[in-house]
PDB file of N, CA and C in Angstrom:
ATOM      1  N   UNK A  14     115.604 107.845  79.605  1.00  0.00           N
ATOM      2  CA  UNK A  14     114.189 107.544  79.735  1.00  0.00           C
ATOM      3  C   UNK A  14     113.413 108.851  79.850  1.00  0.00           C
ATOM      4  N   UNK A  15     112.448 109.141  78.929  1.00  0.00           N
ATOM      5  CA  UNK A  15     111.644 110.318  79.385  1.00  0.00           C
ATOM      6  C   UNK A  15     110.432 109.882  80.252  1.00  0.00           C
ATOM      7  N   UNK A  16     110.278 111.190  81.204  1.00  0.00           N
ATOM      8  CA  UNK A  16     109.540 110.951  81.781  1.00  0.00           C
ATOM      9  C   UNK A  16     108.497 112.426  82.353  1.00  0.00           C
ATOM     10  N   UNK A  17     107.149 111.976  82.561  1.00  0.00           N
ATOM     11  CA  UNK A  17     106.357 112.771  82.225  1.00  0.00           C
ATOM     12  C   UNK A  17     106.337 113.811  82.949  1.00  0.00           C
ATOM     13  N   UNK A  18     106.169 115.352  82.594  1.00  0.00           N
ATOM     14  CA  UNK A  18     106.511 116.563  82.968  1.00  0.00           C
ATOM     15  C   UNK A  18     106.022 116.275  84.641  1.00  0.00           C
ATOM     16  N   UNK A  19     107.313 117.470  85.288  1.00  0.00           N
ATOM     17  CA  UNK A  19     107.293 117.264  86.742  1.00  0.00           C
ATOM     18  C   UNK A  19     107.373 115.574  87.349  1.00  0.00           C
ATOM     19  N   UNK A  20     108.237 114.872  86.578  1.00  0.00           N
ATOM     20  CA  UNK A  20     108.729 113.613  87.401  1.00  0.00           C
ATOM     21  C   UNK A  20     109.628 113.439  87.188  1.00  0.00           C
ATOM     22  N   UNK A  21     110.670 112.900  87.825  1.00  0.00           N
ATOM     23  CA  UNK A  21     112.079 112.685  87.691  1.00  0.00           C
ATOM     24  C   UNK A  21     111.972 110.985  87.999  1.00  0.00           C
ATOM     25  N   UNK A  22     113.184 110.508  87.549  1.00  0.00           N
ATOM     26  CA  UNK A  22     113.672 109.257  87.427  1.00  0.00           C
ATOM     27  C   UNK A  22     115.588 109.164  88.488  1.00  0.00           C
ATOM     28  N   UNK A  23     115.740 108.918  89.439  1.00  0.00           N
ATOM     29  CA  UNK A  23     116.305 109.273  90.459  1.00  0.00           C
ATOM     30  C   UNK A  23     117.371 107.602  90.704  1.00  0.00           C
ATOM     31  N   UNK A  24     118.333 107.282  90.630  1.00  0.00           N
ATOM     32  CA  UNK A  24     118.845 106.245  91.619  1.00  0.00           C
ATOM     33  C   UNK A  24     118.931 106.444  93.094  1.00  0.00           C
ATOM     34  N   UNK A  25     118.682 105.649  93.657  1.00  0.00           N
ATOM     35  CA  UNK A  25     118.516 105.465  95.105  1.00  0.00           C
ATOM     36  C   UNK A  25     119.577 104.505  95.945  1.00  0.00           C
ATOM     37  N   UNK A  26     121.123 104.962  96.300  1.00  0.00           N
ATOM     38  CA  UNK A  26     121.622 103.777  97.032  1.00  0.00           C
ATOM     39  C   UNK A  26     120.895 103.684  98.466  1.00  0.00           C
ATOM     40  N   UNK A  27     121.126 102.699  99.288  1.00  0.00           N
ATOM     41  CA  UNK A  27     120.535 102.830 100.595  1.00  0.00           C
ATOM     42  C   UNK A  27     121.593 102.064 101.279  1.00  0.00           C
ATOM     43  N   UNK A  28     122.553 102.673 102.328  1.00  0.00           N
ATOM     44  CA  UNK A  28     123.538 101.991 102.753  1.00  0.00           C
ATOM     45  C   UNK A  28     123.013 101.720 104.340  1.00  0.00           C
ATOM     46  N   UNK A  29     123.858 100.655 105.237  1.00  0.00           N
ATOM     47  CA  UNK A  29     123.675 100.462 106.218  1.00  0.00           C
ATOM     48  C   UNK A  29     123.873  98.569 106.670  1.00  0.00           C
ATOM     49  N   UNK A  30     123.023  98.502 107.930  1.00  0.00           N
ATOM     50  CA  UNK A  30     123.152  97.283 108.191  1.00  0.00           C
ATOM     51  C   UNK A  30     121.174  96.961 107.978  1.00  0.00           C
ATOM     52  N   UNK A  31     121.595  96.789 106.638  1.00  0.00           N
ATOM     53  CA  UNK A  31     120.094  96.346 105.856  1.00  0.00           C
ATOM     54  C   UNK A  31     119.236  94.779 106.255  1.00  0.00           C
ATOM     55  N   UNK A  32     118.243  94.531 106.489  1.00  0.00           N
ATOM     56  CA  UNK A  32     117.795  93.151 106.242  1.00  0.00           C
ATOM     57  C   UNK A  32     117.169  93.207 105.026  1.00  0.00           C
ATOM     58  N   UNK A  33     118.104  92.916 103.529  1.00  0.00           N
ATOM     59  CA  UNK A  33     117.522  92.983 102.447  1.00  0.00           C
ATOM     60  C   UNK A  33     116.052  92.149 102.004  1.00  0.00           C
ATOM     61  N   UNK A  34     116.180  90.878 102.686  1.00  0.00           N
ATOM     62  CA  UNK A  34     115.024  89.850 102.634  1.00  0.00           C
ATOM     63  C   UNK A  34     113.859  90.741 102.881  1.00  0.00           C
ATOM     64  N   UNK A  35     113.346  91.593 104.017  1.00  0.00           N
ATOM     65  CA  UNK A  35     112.455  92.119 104.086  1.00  0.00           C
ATOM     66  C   UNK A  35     112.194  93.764 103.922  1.00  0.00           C
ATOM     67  N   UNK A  36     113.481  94.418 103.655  1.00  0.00           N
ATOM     68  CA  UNK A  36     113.662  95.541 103.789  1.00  0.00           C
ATOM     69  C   UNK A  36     113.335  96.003 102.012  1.00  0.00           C
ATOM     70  N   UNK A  37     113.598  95.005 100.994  1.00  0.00           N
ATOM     71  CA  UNK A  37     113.169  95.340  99.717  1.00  0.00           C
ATOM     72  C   UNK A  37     111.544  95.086  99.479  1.00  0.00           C
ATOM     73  N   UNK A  38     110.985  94.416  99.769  1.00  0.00           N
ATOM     74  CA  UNK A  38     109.153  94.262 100.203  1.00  0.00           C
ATOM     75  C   UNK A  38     108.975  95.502 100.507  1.00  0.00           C
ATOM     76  N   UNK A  39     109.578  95.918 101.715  1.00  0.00           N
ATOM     77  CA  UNK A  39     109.035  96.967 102.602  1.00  0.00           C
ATOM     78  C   UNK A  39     109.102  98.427 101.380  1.00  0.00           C
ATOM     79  N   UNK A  40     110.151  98.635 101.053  1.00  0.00           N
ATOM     80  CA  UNK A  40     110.297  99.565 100.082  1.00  0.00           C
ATOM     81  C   UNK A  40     109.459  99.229  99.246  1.00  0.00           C
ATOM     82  N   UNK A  41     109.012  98.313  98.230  1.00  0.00           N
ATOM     83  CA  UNK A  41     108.196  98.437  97.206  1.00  0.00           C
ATOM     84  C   UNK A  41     106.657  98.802  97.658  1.00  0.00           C
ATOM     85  N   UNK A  42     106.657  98.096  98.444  1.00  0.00           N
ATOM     86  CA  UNK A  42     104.891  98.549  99.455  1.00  0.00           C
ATOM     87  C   UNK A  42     104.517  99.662  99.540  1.00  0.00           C
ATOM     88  N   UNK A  43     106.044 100.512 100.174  1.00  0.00           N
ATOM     89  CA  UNK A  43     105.486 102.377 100.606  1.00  0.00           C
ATOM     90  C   UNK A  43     106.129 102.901  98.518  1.00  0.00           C
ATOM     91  N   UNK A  44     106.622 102.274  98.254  1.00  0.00           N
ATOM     92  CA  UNK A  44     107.029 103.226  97.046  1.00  0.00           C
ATOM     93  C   UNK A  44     105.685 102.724  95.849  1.00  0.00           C
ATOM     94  N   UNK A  45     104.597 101.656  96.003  1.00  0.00           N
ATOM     95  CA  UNK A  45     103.519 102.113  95.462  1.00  0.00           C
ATOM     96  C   UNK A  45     102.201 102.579  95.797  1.00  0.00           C
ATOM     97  N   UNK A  46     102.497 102.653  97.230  1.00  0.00           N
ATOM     98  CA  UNK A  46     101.741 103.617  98.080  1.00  0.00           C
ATOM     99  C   UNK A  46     101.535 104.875  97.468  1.00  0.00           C
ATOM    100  N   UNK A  47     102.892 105.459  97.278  1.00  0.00           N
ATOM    101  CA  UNK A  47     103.558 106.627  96.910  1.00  0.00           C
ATOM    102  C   UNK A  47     102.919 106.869  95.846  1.00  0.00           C
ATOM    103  N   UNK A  48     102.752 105.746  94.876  1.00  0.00           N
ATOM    104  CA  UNK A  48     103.162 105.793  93.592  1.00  0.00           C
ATOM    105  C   UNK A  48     104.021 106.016  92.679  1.00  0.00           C
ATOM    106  N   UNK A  49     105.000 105.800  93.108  1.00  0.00           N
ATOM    107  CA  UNK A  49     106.753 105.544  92.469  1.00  0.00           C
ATOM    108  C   UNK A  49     107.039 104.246  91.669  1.00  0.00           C
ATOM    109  N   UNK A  50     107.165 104.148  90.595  1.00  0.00           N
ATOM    110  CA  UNK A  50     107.554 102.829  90.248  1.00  0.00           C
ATOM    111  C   UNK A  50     108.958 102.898  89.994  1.00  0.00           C
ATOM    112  N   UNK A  51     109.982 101.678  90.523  1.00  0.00           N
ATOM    113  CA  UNK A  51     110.811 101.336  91.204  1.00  0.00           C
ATOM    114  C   UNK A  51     111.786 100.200  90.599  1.00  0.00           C
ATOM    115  N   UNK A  52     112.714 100.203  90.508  1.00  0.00           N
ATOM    116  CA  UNK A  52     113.592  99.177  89.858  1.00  0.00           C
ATOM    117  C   UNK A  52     114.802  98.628  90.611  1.00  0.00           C
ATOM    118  N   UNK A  53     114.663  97.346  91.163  1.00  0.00           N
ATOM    119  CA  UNK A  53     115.751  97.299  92.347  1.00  0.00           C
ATOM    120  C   UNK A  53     116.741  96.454  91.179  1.00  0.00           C
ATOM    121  N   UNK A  54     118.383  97.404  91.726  1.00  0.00           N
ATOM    122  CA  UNK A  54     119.239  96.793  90.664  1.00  0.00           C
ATOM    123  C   UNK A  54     120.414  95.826  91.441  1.00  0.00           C
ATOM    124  N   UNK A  55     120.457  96.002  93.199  1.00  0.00           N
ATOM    125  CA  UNK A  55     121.456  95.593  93.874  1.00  0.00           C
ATOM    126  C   UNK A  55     120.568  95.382  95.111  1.00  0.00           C
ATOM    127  N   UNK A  56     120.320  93.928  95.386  1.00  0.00           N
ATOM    128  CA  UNK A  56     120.169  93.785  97.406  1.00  0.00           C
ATOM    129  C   UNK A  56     121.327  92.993  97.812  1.00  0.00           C
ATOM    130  N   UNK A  57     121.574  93.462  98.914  1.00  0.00           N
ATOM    131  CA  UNK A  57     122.328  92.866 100.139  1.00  0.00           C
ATOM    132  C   UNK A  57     122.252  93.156 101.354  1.00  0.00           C
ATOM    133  N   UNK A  58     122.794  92.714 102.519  1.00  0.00           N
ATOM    134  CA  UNK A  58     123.079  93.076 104.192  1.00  0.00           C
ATOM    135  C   UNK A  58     123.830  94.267 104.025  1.00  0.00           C
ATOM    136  N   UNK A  59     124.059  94.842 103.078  1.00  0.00           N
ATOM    137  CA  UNK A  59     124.647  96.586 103.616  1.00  0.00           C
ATOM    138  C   UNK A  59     124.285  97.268 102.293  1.00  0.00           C
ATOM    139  N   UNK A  60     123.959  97.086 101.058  1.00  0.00           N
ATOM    140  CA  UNK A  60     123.629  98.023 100.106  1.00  0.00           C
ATOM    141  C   UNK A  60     122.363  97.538  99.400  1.00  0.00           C
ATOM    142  N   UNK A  61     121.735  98.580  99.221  1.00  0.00           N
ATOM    143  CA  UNK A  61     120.277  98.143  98.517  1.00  0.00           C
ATOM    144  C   UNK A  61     120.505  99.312  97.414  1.00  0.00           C
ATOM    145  N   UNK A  62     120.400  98.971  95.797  1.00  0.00           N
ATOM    146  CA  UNK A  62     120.308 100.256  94.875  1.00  0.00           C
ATOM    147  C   UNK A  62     119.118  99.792  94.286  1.00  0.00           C
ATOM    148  N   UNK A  63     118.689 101.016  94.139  1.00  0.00           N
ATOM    149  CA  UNK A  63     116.853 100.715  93.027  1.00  0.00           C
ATOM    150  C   UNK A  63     117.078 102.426  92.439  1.00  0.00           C
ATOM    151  N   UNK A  64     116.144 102.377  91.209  1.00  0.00           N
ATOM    152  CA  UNK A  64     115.955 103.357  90.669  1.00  0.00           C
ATOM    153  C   UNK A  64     114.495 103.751  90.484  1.00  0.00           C
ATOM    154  N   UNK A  65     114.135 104.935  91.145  1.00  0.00           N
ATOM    155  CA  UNK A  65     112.828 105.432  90.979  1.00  0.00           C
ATOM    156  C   UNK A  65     112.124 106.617  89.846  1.00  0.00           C
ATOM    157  N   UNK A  66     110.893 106.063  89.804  1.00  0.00           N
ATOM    158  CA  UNK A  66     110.393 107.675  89.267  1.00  0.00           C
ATOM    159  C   UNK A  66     109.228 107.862  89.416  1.00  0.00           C
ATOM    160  N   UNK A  67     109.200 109.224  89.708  1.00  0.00           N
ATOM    161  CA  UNK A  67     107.889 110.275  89.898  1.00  0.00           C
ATOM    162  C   UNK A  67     108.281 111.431  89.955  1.00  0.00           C
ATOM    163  N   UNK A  68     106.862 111.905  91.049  1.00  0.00           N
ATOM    164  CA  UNK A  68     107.712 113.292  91.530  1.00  0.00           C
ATOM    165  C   UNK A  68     108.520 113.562  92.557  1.00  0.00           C
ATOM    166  N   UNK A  69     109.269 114.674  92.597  1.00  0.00           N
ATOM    167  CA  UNK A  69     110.227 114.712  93.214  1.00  0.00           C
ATOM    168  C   UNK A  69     110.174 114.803  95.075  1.00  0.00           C
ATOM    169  N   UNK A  70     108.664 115.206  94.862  1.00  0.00           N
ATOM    170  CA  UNK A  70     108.181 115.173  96.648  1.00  0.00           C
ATOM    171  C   UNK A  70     107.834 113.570  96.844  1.00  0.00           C
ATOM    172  N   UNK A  71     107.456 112.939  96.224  1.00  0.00           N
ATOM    173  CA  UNK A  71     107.338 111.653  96.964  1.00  0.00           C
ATOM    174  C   UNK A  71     108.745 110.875  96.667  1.00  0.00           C
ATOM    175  N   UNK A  72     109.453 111.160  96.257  1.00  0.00           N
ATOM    176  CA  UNK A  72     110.975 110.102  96.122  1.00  0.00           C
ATOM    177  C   UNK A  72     111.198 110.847  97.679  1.00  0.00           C
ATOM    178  N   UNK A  73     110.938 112.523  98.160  1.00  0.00           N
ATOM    179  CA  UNK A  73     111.910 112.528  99.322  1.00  0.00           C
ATOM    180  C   UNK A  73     110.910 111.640 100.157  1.00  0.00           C
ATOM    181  N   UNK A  74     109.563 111.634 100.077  1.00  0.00           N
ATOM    182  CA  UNK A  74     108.762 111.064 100.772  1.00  0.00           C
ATOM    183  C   UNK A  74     109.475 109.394 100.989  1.00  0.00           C
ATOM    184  N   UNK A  75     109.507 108.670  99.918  1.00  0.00           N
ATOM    185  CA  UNK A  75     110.423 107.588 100.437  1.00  0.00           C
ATOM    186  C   UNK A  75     111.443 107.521 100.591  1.00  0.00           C
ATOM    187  N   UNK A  76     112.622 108.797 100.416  1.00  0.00           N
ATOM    188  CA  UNK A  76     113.830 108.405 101.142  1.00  0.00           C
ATOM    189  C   UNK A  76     113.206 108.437 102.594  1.00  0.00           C
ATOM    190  N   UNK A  77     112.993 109.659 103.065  1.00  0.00           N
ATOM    191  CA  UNK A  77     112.487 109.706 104.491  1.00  0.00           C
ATOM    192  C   UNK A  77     112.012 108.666 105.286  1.00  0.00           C
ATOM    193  N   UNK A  78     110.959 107.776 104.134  1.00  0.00           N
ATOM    194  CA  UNK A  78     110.434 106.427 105.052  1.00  0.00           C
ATOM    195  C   UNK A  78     111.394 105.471 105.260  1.00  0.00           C
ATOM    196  N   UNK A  79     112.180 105.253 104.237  1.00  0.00           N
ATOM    197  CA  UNK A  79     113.471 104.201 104.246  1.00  0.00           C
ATOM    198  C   UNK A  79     114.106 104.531 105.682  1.00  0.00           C
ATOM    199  N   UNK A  80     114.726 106.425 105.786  1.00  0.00           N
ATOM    200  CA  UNK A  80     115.634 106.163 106.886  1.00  0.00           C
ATOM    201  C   UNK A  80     115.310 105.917 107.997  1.00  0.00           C
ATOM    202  N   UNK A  81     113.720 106.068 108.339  1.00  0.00           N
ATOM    203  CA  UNK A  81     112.852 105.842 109.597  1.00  0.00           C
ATOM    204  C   UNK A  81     112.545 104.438 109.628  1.00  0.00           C
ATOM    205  N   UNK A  82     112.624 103.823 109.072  1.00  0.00           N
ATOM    206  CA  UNK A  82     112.223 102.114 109.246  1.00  0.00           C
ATOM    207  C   UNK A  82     112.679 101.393 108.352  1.00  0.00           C
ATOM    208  N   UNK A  83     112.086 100.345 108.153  1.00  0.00           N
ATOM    209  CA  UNK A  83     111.433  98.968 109.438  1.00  0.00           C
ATOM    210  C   UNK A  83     112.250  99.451 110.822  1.00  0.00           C
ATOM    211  N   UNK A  84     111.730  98.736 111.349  1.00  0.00           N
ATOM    212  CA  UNK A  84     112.232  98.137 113.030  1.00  0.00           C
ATOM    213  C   UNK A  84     114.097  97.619 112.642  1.00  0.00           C
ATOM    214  N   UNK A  85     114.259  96.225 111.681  1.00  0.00           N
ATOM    215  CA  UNK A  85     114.927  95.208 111.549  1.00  0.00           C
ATOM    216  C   UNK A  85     116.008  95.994 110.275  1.00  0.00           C
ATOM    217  N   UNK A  86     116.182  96.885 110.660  1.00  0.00           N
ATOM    218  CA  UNK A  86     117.267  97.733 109.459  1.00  0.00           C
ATOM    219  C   UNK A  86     118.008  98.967 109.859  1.00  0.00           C
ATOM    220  N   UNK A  87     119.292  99.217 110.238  1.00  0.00           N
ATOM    221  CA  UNK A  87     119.714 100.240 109.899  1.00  0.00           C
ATOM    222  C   UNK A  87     120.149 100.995 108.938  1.00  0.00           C
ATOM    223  N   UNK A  88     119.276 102.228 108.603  1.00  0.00           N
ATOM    224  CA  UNK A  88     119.968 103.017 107.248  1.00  0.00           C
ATOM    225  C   UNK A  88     121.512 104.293 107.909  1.00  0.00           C
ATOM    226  N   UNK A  89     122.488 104.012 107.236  1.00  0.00           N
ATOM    227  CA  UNK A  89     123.325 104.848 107.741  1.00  0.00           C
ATOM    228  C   UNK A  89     123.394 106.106 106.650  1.00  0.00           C
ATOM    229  N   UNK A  90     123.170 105.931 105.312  1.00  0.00           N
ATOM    230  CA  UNK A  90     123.019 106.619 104.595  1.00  0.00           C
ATOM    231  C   UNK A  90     122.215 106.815 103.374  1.00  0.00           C
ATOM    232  N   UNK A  91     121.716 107.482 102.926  1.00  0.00           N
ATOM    233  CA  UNK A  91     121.084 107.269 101.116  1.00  0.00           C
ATOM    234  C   UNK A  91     121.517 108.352 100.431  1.00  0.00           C
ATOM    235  N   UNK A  92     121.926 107.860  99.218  1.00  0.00           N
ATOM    236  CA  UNK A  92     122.864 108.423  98.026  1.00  0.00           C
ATOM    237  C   UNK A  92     121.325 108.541  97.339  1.00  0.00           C
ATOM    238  N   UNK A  93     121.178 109.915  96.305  1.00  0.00           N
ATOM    239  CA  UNK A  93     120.420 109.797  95.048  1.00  0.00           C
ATOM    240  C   UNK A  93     120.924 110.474  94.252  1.00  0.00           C
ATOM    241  N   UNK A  94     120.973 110.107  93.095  1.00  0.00           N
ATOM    242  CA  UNK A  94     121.435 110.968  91.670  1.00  0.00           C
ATOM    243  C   UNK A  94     120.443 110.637  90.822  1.00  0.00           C
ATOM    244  N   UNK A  95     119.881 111.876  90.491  1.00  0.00           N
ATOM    245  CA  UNK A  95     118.892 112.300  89.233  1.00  0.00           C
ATOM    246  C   UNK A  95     119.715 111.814  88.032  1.00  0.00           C
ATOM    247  N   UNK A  96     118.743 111.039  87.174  1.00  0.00           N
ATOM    248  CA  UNK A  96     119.053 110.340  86.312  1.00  0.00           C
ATOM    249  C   UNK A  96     118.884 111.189  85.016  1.00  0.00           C
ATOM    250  N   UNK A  97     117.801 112.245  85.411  1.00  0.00           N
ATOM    251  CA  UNK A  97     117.239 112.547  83.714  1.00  0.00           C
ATOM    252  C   UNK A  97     117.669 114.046  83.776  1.00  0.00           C
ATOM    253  N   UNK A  98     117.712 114.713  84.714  1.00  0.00           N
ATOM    254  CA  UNK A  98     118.291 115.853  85.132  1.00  0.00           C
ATOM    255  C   UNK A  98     119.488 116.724  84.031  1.00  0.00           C
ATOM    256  N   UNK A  99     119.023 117.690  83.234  1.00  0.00           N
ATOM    257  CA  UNK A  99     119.723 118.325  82.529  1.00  0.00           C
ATOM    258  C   UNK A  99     120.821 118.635  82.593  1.00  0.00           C
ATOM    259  N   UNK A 100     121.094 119.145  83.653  1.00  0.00           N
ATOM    260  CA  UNK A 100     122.766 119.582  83.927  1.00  0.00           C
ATOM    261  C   UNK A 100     123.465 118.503  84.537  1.00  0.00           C
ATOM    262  N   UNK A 101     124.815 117.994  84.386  1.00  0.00           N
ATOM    263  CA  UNK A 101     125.619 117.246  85.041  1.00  0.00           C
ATOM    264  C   UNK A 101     125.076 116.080  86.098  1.00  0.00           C
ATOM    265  N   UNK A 102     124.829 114.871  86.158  1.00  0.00           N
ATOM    266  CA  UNK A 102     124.176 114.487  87.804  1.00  0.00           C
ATOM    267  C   UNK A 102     124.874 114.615  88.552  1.00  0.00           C
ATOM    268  N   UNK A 103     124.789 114.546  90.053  1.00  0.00           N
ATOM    269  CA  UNK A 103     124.964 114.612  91.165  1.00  0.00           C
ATOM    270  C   UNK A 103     124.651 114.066  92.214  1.00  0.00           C
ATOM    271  N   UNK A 104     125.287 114.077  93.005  1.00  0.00           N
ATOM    272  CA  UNK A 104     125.387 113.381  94.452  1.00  0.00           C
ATOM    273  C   UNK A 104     124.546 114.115  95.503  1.00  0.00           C
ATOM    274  N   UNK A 105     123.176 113.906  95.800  1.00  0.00           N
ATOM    275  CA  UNK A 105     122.762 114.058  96.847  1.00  0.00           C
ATOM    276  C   UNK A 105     123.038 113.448  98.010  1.00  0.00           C
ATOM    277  N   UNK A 106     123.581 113.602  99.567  1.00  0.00           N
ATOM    278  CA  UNK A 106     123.826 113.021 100.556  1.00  0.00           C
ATOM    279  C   UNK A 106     122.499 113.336 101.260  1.00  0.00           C
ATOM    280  N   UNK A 107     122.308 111.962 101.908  1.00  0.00           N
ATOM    281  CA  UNK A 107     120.608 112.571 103.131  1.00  0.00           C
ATOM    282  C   UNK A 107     121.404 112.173 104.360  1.00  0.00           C
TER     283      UNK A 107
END
């Protein structure tokens, strides 16, 4: 997918003890806050995957919000790998 200079297109796992019912709302709310548009490919009670794109300061901007909230969710971890990224992708750990 191309995407327009200075934005990246990013997968997002989000591991933990998730409340997917409200915890995927919650993500789409702050990620068009952001202005990230967002593609959720997996919900459940422990893994949520979506794929984002923009720029690269507001994807950390919503990892950051993910691992700080809701109330009703623990995040234990988030995986991202740059999707469009020239060299090799990779495993970011947060």
């Amino acid at each position: 997918m191309l995407t327009p200079h200075g934005e990246f297109r990013e997968r997002m796992t989000i591991l933990g003890d998730l409340n997917a019912a409200s915890f995927v709302p919650w993500i789409q709310r702050h990620a068009n806050k952001l202005g990230l548009s967002q593609t959720f490919f997996h919900s459940d009670a422990d893994r949520i995957e979506l794929e984002v794109t923009g720029p690269v300061e507001l994807i950390d901007m919503l990892e950051m919000g993910c691992s700080l909230g809701p109330i009703d969710v623990w995040v234990d971890e988030i995986q991202r790998r740059v999707m469009n990224d020239p060299q090799p992708s990779h495993l970011r750990n947060s």
